PDB file of C-alpha atoms in Angstrom:
ATOM      1  CA  UNK A 203     -33.814 -72.753  -5.686  1.00  0.00           C
ATOM      2  CA  UNK A 204     -31.803 -70.891  -8.277  1.00  0.00           C
ATOM      3  CA  UNK A 205     -31.117 -67.160  -7.918  1.00  0.00           C
ATOM      4  CA  UNK A 206     -30.710 -64.877 -10.855  1.00  0.00           C
ATOM      5  CA  UNK A 207     -27.914 -62.247 -10.902  1.00  0.00           C
ATOM      6  CA  UNK A 208     -28.942 -58.610 -10.625  1.00  0.00           C
ATOM      7  CA  UNK A 209     -27.258 -57.841 -13.966  1.00  0.00           C
ATOM      8  CA  UNK A 210     -27.378 -60.775 -16.331  1.00  0.00           C
ATOM      9  CA  UNK A 211     -24.130 -61.206 -18.197  1.00  0.00           C
ATOM     10  CA  UNK A 212     -25.979 -61.365 -21.488  1.00  0.00           C
ATOM     11  CA  UNK A 213     -27.553 -57.935 -20.927  1.00  0.00           C
ATOM     12  CA  UNK A 214     -25.836 -54.643 -21.786  1.00  0.00           C
ATOM     13  CA  UNK A 215     -25.660 -53.603 -18.110  1.00  0.00           C
ATOM     14  CA  UNK A 216     -23.943 -56.847 -17.207  1.00  0.00           C
ATOM     15  CA  UNK A 217     -21.177 -56.341 -19.769  1.00  0.00           C
ATOM     16  CA  UNK A 218     -20.712 -52.710 -18.607  1.00  0.00           C
ATOM     17  CA  UNK A 219     -20.398 -53.797 -14.964  1.00  0.00           C
ATOM     18  CA  UNK A 220     -17.768 -56.424 -15.791  1.00  0.00           C
ATOM     19  CA  UNK A 221     -15.815 -53.918 -17.886  1.00  0.00           C
ATOM     20  CA  UNK A 222     -15.740 -51.294 -15.131  1.00  0.00           C
ATOM     21  CA  UNK A 223     -14.687 -53.867 -12.501  1.00  0.00           C
ATOM     22  CA  UNK A 224     -11.814 -55.129 -14.648  1.00  0.00           C
ATOM     23  CA  UNK A 225     -10.700 -51.585 -15.512  1.00  0.00           C
ATOM     24  CA  UNK A 226     -10.658 -50.616 -11.840  1.00  0.00           C
ATOM     25  CA  UNK A 227      -8.700 -53.717 -10.892  1.00  0.00           C
ATOM     26  CA  UNK A 228      -6.085 -52.930 -13.537  1.00  0.00           C
ATOM     27  CA  UNK A 229      -5.915 -49.160 -12.840  1.00  0.00           C
ATOM     28  CA  UNK A 230      -5.080 -49.456  -9.142  1.00  0.00           C
ATOM     29  CA  UNK A 231      -1.853 -51.471  -9.623  1.00  0.00           C
ATOM     30  CA  UNK A 232      -0.818 -49.274 -12.549  1.00  0.00           C
ATOM     31  CA  UNK A 233      -1.213 -46.100 -10.459  1.00  0.00           C
ATOM     32  CA  UNK A 234       0.737 -47.657  -7.591  1.00  0.00           C
ATOM     33  CA  UNK A 235       3.505 -48.785  -9.928  1.00  0.00           C
ATOM     34  CA  UNK A 236       3.745 -45.299 -11.481  1.00  0.00           C
ATOM     35  CA  UNK A 237       5.196 -43.832  -8.293  1.00  0.00           C
ATOM     36  CA  UNK A 238       6.974 -46.975  -7.206  1.00  0.00           C
ATOM     37  CA  UNK A 239       7.211 -48.611  -3.819  1.00  0.00           C
ATOM     38  CA  UNK A 240      10.072 -46.467  -2.487  1.00  0.00           C
ATOM     39  CA  UNK A 241      10.690 -42.764  -1.912  1.00  0.00           C
ATOM     40  CA  UNK A 242      13.848 -40.800  -2.615  1.00  0.00           C
ATOM     41  CA  UNK A 243      15.332 -38.905   0.347  1.00  0.00           C
ATOM     42  CA  UNK A 244      17.993 -36.235  -0.230  1.00  0.00           C
ATOM     43  CA  UNK A 245      19.479 -34.439   2.788  1.00  0.00           C
ATOM     44  CA  UNK A 246      20.134 -30.981   1.326  1.00  0.00           C
ATOM     45  CA  UNK A 247      21.848 -29.438   4.382  1.00  0.00           C
ATOM     46  CA  UNK A 248      20.745 -27.140   7.160  1.00  0.00           C
ATOM     47  CA  UNK A 249      19.010 -23.802   7.579  1.00  0.00           C
ATOM     48  CA  UNK A 250      19.889 -21.987  10.816  1.00  0.00           C
ATOM     49  CA  UNK A 251      20.438 -25.387  12.426  1.00  0.00           C
ATOM     50  CA  UNK A 252      17.268 -27.018  11.010  1.00  0.00           C
ATOM     51  CA  UNK A 253      17.981 -30.168   8.954  1.00  0.00           C
ATOM     52  CA  UNK A 254      16.549 -29.720   5.434  1.00  0.00           C
ATOM     53  CA  UNK A 255      15.566 -32.523   3.015  1.00  0.00           C
ATOM     54  CA  UNK A 256      13.862 -33.152  -0.339  1.00  0.00           C
ATOM     55  CA  UNK A 257      11.518 -36.180  -0.452  1.00  0.00           C
ATOM     56  CA  UNK A 258       9.971 -37.384  -3.745  1.00  0.00           C
ATOM     57  CA  UNK A 259       8.762 -40.616  -5.298  1.00  0.00           C
ATOM     58  CA  UNK A 260      11.657 -42.770  -6.497  1.00  0.00           C
ATOM     59  CA  UNK A 261      10.359 -43.693  -9.948  1.00  0.00           C
ATOM     60  CA  UNK A 262       8.926 -40.471 -11.371  1.00  0.00           C
ATOM     61  CA  UNK A 263      10.290 -37.796  -8.988  1.00  0.00           C
ATOM     62  CA  UNK A 264       6.809 -36.478  -8.167  1.00  0.00           C
ATOM     63  CA  UNK A 265       6.216 -34.731  -4.877  1.00  0.00           C
ATOM     64  CA  UNK A 266       4.448 -36.678  -2.141  1.00  0.00           C
ATOM     65  CA  UNK A 267       1.050 -35.129  -1.495  1.00  0.00           C
ATOM     66  CA  UNK A 268       0.156 -37.127   1.599  1.00  0.00           C
ATOM     67  CA  UNK A 269       1.813 -36.924   4.984  1.00  0.00           C
ATOM     68  CA  UNK A 270       5.311 -38.340   5.401  1.00  0.00           C
ATOM     69  CA  UNK A 271       6.335 -40.278   8.493  1.00  0.00           C
ATOM     70  CA  UNK A 272      10.093 -39.942   8.911  1.00  0.00           C
ATOM     71  CA  UNK A 273      12.686 -39.794  11.691  1.00  0.00           C
ATOM     72  CA  UNK A 274      15.920 -37.817  11.728  1.00  0.00           C
ATOM     73  CA  UNK A 275      18.957 -38.847  13.778  1.00  0.00           C
ATOM     74  CA  UNK A 276      22.235 -36.921  14.029  1.00  0.00           C
ATOM     75  CA  UNK A 277      25.582 -38.076  15.413  1.00  0.00           C
ATOM     76  CA  UNK A 278      28.867 -36.242  15.918  1.00  0.00           C
ATOM     77  CA  UNK A 279      31.894 -37.618  13.988  1.00  0.00           C
ATOM     78  CA  UNK A 280      33.397 -39.193  17.113  1.00  0.00           C
ATOM     79  CA  UNK A 281      30.031 -40.575  18.241  1.00  0.00           C
ATOM     80  CA  UNK A 282      30.120 -38.759  21.568  1.00  0.00           C
ATOM     81  CA  UNK A 283      26.965 -36.741  20.879  1.00  0.00           C
ATOM     82  CA  UNK A 284      23.650 -37.781  19.366  1.00  0.00           C
ATOM     83  CA  UNK A 285      20.520 -35.765  18.589  1.00  0.00           C
ATOM     84  CA  UNK A 286      17.086 -37.196  17.795  1.00  0.00           C
ATOM     85  CA  UNK A 287      15.027 -38.957  16.778  1.00  0.00           C
ATOM     86  CA  UNK A 288      13.206 -35.924  15.372  1.00  0.00           C
ATOM     87  CA  UNK A 289      10.335 -35.877  12.886  1.00  0.00           C
ATOM     88  CA  UNK A 290      10.113 -33.972   9.630  1.00  0.00           C
ATOM     89  CA  UNK A 291       7.539 -31.257   8.891  1.00  0.00           C
ATOM     90  CA  UNK A 292       6.713 -29.867   5.463  1.00  0.00           C
ATOM     91  CA  UNK A 293       8.304 -26.529   4.556  1.00  0.00           C
ATOM     92  CA  UNK A 294       5.780 -23.744   4.037  1.00  0.00           C
ATOM     93  CA  UNK A 295       5.130 -23.087   0.352  1.00  0.00           C
ATOM     94  CA  UNK A 296       6.982 -26.248  -0.816  1.00  0.00           C
ATOM     95  CA  UNK A 297       5.661 -29.610  -1.999  1.00  0.00           C
ATOM     96  CA  UNK A 298       8.865 -31.628  -1.691  1.00  0.00           C
ATOM     97  CA  UNK A 299      10.790 -29.732   1.005  1.00  0.00           C
ATOM     98  CA  UNK A 300      10.819 -31.092   4.550  1.00  0.00           C
ATOM     99  CA  UNK A 301      12.797 -29.956   7.617  1.00  0.00           C
ATOM    100  CA  UNK A 302      13.057 -30.452  11.354  1.00  0.00           C
ATOM    101  CA  UNK A 303      11.422 -28.164  13.873  1.00  0.00           C
ATOM    102  CA  UNK A 304      14.356 -28.737  16.231  1.00  0.00           C
ATOM    103  CA  UNK A 305      17.759 -27.083  15.813  1.00  0.00           C
ATOM    104  CA  UNK A 306      21.186 -28.729  15.770  1.00  0.00           C
ATOM    105  CA  UNK A 307      23.903 -27.043  17.864  1.00  0.00           C
ATOM    106  CA  UNK A 308      27.010 -25.731  16.071  1.00  0.00           C
ATOM    107  CA  UNK A 309      29.389 -28.428  14.895  1.00  0.00           C
ATOM    108  CA  UNK A 310      29.722 -31.232  12.336  1.00  0.00           C
ATOM    109  CA  UNK A 311      26.966 -33.873  12.248  1.00  0.00           C
ATOM    110  CA  UNK A 312      26.266 -37.059  10.328  1.00  0.00           C
ATOM    111  CA  UNK A 313      22.526 -36.902   9.613  1.00  0.00           C
ATOM    112  CA  UNK A 314      20.419 -39.918   8.611  1.00  0.00           C
ATOM    113  CA  UNK A 315      16.753 -39.800   7.583  1.00  0.00           C
ATOM    114  CA  UNK A 316      14.485 -42.876   7.485  1.00  0.00           C
ATOM    115  CA  UNK A 317      11.001 -42.711   5.921  1.00  0.00           C
ATOM    116  CA  UNK A 318       8.377 -45.335   6.798  1.00  0.00           C
ATOM    117  CA  UNK A 319       5.240 -43.912   5.148  1.00  0.00           C
ATOM    118  CA  UNK A 320       3.871 -43.739   2.478  1.00  0.00           C
ATOM    119  CA  UNK A 321       6.770 -45.949   1.376  1.00  0.00           C
ATOM    120  CA  UNK A 322      10.236 -46.782   2.576  1.00  0.00           C
ATOM    121  CA  UNK A 323      13.156 -44.445   1.965  1.00  0.00           C
ATOM    122  CA  UNK A 324      16.560 -43.549   3.407  1.00  0.00           C
ATOM    123  CA  UNK A 325      19.080 -40.719   3.037  1.00  0.00           C
ATOM    124  CA  UNK A 326      22.132 -39.483   4.914  1.00  0.00           C
ATOM    125  CA  UNK A 327      24.723 -36.725   4.718  1.00  0.00           C
ATOM    126  CA  UNK A 328      27.362 -34.989   6.830  1.00  0.00           C
ATOM    127  CA  UNK A 329      26.518 -31.348   7.455  1.00  0.00           C
ATOM    128  CA  UNK A 330      28.211 -28.522   9.346  1.00  0.00           C
ATOM    129  CA  UNK A 331      26.317 -26.021  11.495  1.00  0.00           C
ATOM    130  CA  UNK A 332      28.338 -22.792  11.828  1.00  0.00           C
ATOM    131  CA  UNK A 333      28.650 -20.726  14.978  1.00  0.00           C
ATOM    132  CA  UNK A 334      26.431 -17.658  14.767  1.00  0.00           C
ATOM    133  CA  UNK A 335      27.974 -14.503  16.212  1.00  0.00           C
ATOM    134  CA  UNK A 336      25.761 -12.734  18.740  1.00  0.00           C
ATOM    135  CA  UNK A 337      24.147  -9.487  17.705  1.00  0.00           C
ATOM    136  CA  UNK A 338      26.306  -6.443  18.533  1.00  0.00           C
ATOM    137  CA  UNK A 339      25.270  -4.559  21.635  1.00  0.00           C
ATOM    138  CA  UNK A 340      24.051  -0.986  21.500  1.00  0.00           C
ATOM    139  CA  UNK A 341      26.885   1.554  21.085  1.00  0.00           C
ATOM    140  CA  UNK A 342      27.784   3.493  24.200  1.00  0.00           C
ATOM    141  CA  UNK A 343      27.901   7.315  24.004  1.00  0.00           C
ATOM    142  CA  UNK A 344      31.382   8.450  22.963  1.00  0.00           C
ATOM    143  CA  UNK A 345      31.233  11.888  24.556  1.00  0.00           C
ATOM    144  CA  UNK A 346      31.209  12.084  28.334  1.00  0.00           C
ATOM    145  CA  UNK A 347      28.805  14.326  30.177  1.00  0.00           C
ATOM    146  CA  UNK A 348      30.133  17.894  30.617  1.00  0.00           C
ATOM    147  CA  UNK A 349      31.748  18.604  33.978  1.00  0.00           C
ATOM    148  CA  UNK A 350      30.321  21.024  36.527  1.00  0.00           C
ATOM    149  CA  UNK A 351      33.110  23.566  35.880  1.00  0.00           C
ATOM    150  CA  UNK A 352      32.236  23.695  32.171  1.00  0.00           C
ATOM    151  CA  UNK A 353      28.493  24.045  32.678  1.00  0.00           C
ATOM    152  CA  UNK A 354      27.026  27.330  31.385  1.00  0.00           C
ATOM    153  CA  UNK A 355      25.898  30.002  33.810  1.00  0.00           C
ATOM    154  CA  UNK A 356      22.198  30.151  34.634  1.00  0.00           C
ATOM    155  CA  UNK A 357      20.141  32.224  32.219  1.00  0.00           C
ATOM    156  CA  UNK A 358      18.919  34.562  34.986  1.00  0.00           C
ATOM    157  CA  UNK A 359      22.413  35.526  36.233  1.00  0.00           C
ATOM    158  CA  UNK A 360      24.181  38.351  34.418  1.00  0.00           C
ATOM    159  CA  UNK A 361      27.881  38.192  33.634  1.00  0.00           C
ATOM    160  CA  UNK A 362      30.212  40.556  35.521  1.00  0.00           C
ATOM    161  CA  UNK A 363      31.195  43.750  33.604  1.00  0.00           C
ATOM    162  CA  UNK A 364      34.414  43.599  31.636  1.00  0.00           C
ATOM    163  CA  UNK A 365      37.056  46.055  32.847  1.00  0.00           C
ATOM    164  CA  UNK A 366      38.288  48.537  30.186  1.00  0.00           C
ATOM    165  CA  UNK A 367      41.461  49.493  32.062  1.00  0.00           C
ATOM    166  CA  UNK A 368      40.099  52.518  34.035  1.00  0.00           C
ATOM    167  CA  UNK A 369      38.204  52.115  37.298  1.00  0.00           C
ATOM    168  CA  UNK A 370      34.480  52.738  37.152  1.00  0.00           C
ATOM    169  CA  UNK A 371      33.204  55.824  39.096  1.00  0.00           C
ATOM    170  CA  UNK A 372      32.100  54.904  42.574  1.00  0.00           C
ATOM    171  CA  UNK A 373      28.537  55.854  43.535  1.00  0.00           C
ATOM    172  CA  UNK A 374      28.191  58.967  45.700  1.00  0.00           C
ATOM    173  CA  UNK A 375      27.497  58.436  49.395  1.00  0.00           C
ATOM    174  CA  UNK A 376      23.966  58.897  50.582  1.00  0.00           C
ATOM    175  CA  UNK A 377      24.843  62.036  52.640  1.00  0.00           C
ATOM    176  CA  UNK A 378      26.484  63.831  49.690  1.00  0.00           C
ATOM    177  CA  UNK A 379      23.526  63.106  47.481  1.00  0.00           C
ATOM    178  CA  UNK A 380      21.204  64.840  49.969  1.00  0.00           C
ATOM    179  CA  UNK A 381      23.445  67.969  50.144  1.00  0.00           C
ATOM    180  CA  UNK A 382      23.493  68.296  46.370  1.00  0.00           C
ATOM    181  CA  UNK A 383      19.714  68.183  46.208  1.00  0.00           C
ATOM    182  CA  UNK A 384      19.429  70.967  48.791  1.00  0.00           C
ATOM    183  CA  UNK A 385      21.966  73.184  46.889  1.00  0.00           C
ATOM    184  CA  UNK A 386      20.014  72.834  43.683  1.00  0.00           C
ATOM    185  CA  UNK A 387      16.787  73.768  45.507  1.00  0.00           C
ATOM    186  CA  UNK A 388      18.297  76.991  46.990  1.00  0.00           C
ATOM    187  CA  UNK A 389      19.764  77.983  43.635  1.00  0.00           C
ATOM    188  CA  UNK A 390      16.406  77.615  41.943  1.00  0.00           C
ATOM    189  CA  UNK A 391      14.660  79.633  44.672  1.00  0.00           C
ATOM    190  CA  UNK A 392      17.236  82.467  44.391  1.00  0.00           C
ATOM    191  CA  UNK A 393      16.751  82.739  40.641  1.00  0.00           C
ATOM    192  CA  UNK A 394      13.002  82.945  41.135  1.00  0.00           C
ATOM    193  CA  UNK A 395      13.362  85.748  43.726  1.00  0.00           C
ATOM    194  CA  UNK A 396      15.671  87.761  41.455  1.00  0.00           C
ATOM    195  CA  UNK A 397      13.239  87.403  38.559  1.00  0.00           C
ATOM    196  CA  UNK A 398      10.321  88.631  40.689  1.00  0.00           C
ATOM    197  CA  UNK A 399      12.376  91.613  41.946  1.00  0.00           C
ATOM    198  CA  UNK A 400      13.307  92.585  38.394  1.00  0.00           C
ATOM    199  CA  UNK A 401       9.694  92.409  37.306  1.00  0.00           C
ATOM    200  CA  UNK A 402       8.565  94.563  40.230  1.00  0.00           C
ATOM    201  CA  UNK A 403      11.243  97.182  39.519  1.00  0.00           C
ATOM    202  CA  UNK A 404      10.142  97.396  35.927  1.00  0.00           C
ATOM    203  CA  UNK A 405       6.556  98.096  36.962  1.00  0.00           C
ATOM    204  CA  UNK A 406       7.581 100.900  39.357  1.00  0.00           C
ATOM    205  CA  UNK A 407       9.752 102.436  36.656  1.00  0.00           C
ATOM    206  CA  UNK A 408       6.869 102.532  34.174  1.00  0.00           C
ATOM    207  CA  UNK A 409       4.557 104.206  36.718  1.00  0.00           C
ATOM    208  CA  UNK A 410       7.128 106.904  37.510  1.00  0.00           C
ATOM    209  CA  UNK A 411       7.524 107.732  33.828  1.00  0.00           C
ATOM    210  CA  UNK A 412       3.765 107.893  33.418  1.00  0.00           C
ATOM    211  CA  UNK A 413       3.453 110.424  36.231  1.00  0.00           C
ATOM    212  CA  UNK A 414       6.074 112.717  34.709  1.00  0.00           C
ATOM    213  CA  UNK A 415       4.125 112.887  31.545  1.00  0.00           C
TER     214      UNK A 415
END
């Protein structure tokens, strides 16, 4: 039993199907070859101890849109210290910038980066991480607290009077003050009596004159 194809080659749909299939088969290799089969890795240095890199396609220098699988290893010049392997993460706001989340300690390091996806790539460089000085501590007060002898007098206490060279008059004793009051009282009473006597004498004198008339 013979089966007939869904789109006969002689029909217009058959020719269109064959054309699209061939175009797709040719386009996929061309797109892959445009970027190439390797990536370019450039170790640009460090940023506050984080290893920084630029990763692009080798052939055209385009940024890699997909995720990048890479490892970072660092070794001291004498080989006594090694750090890693660490992975790379994309820098915020950058298409080709990648860096490590971990931080290298101060010193000189030989850094090597190996990329395994989306294609193979390798880069290395010797970088130096400087020593960061600690933040200065808060300044201590320069002036010491005033001593007790220099402290001002309380606001409620009055200052002693300043001497002008002559002694101030002493207050009179209580007994002398009472005697003075009594002397003033008797003097006032005597004046009143004299005034009344004078007034009475004047009245008698007027009456005597009136009788003579």
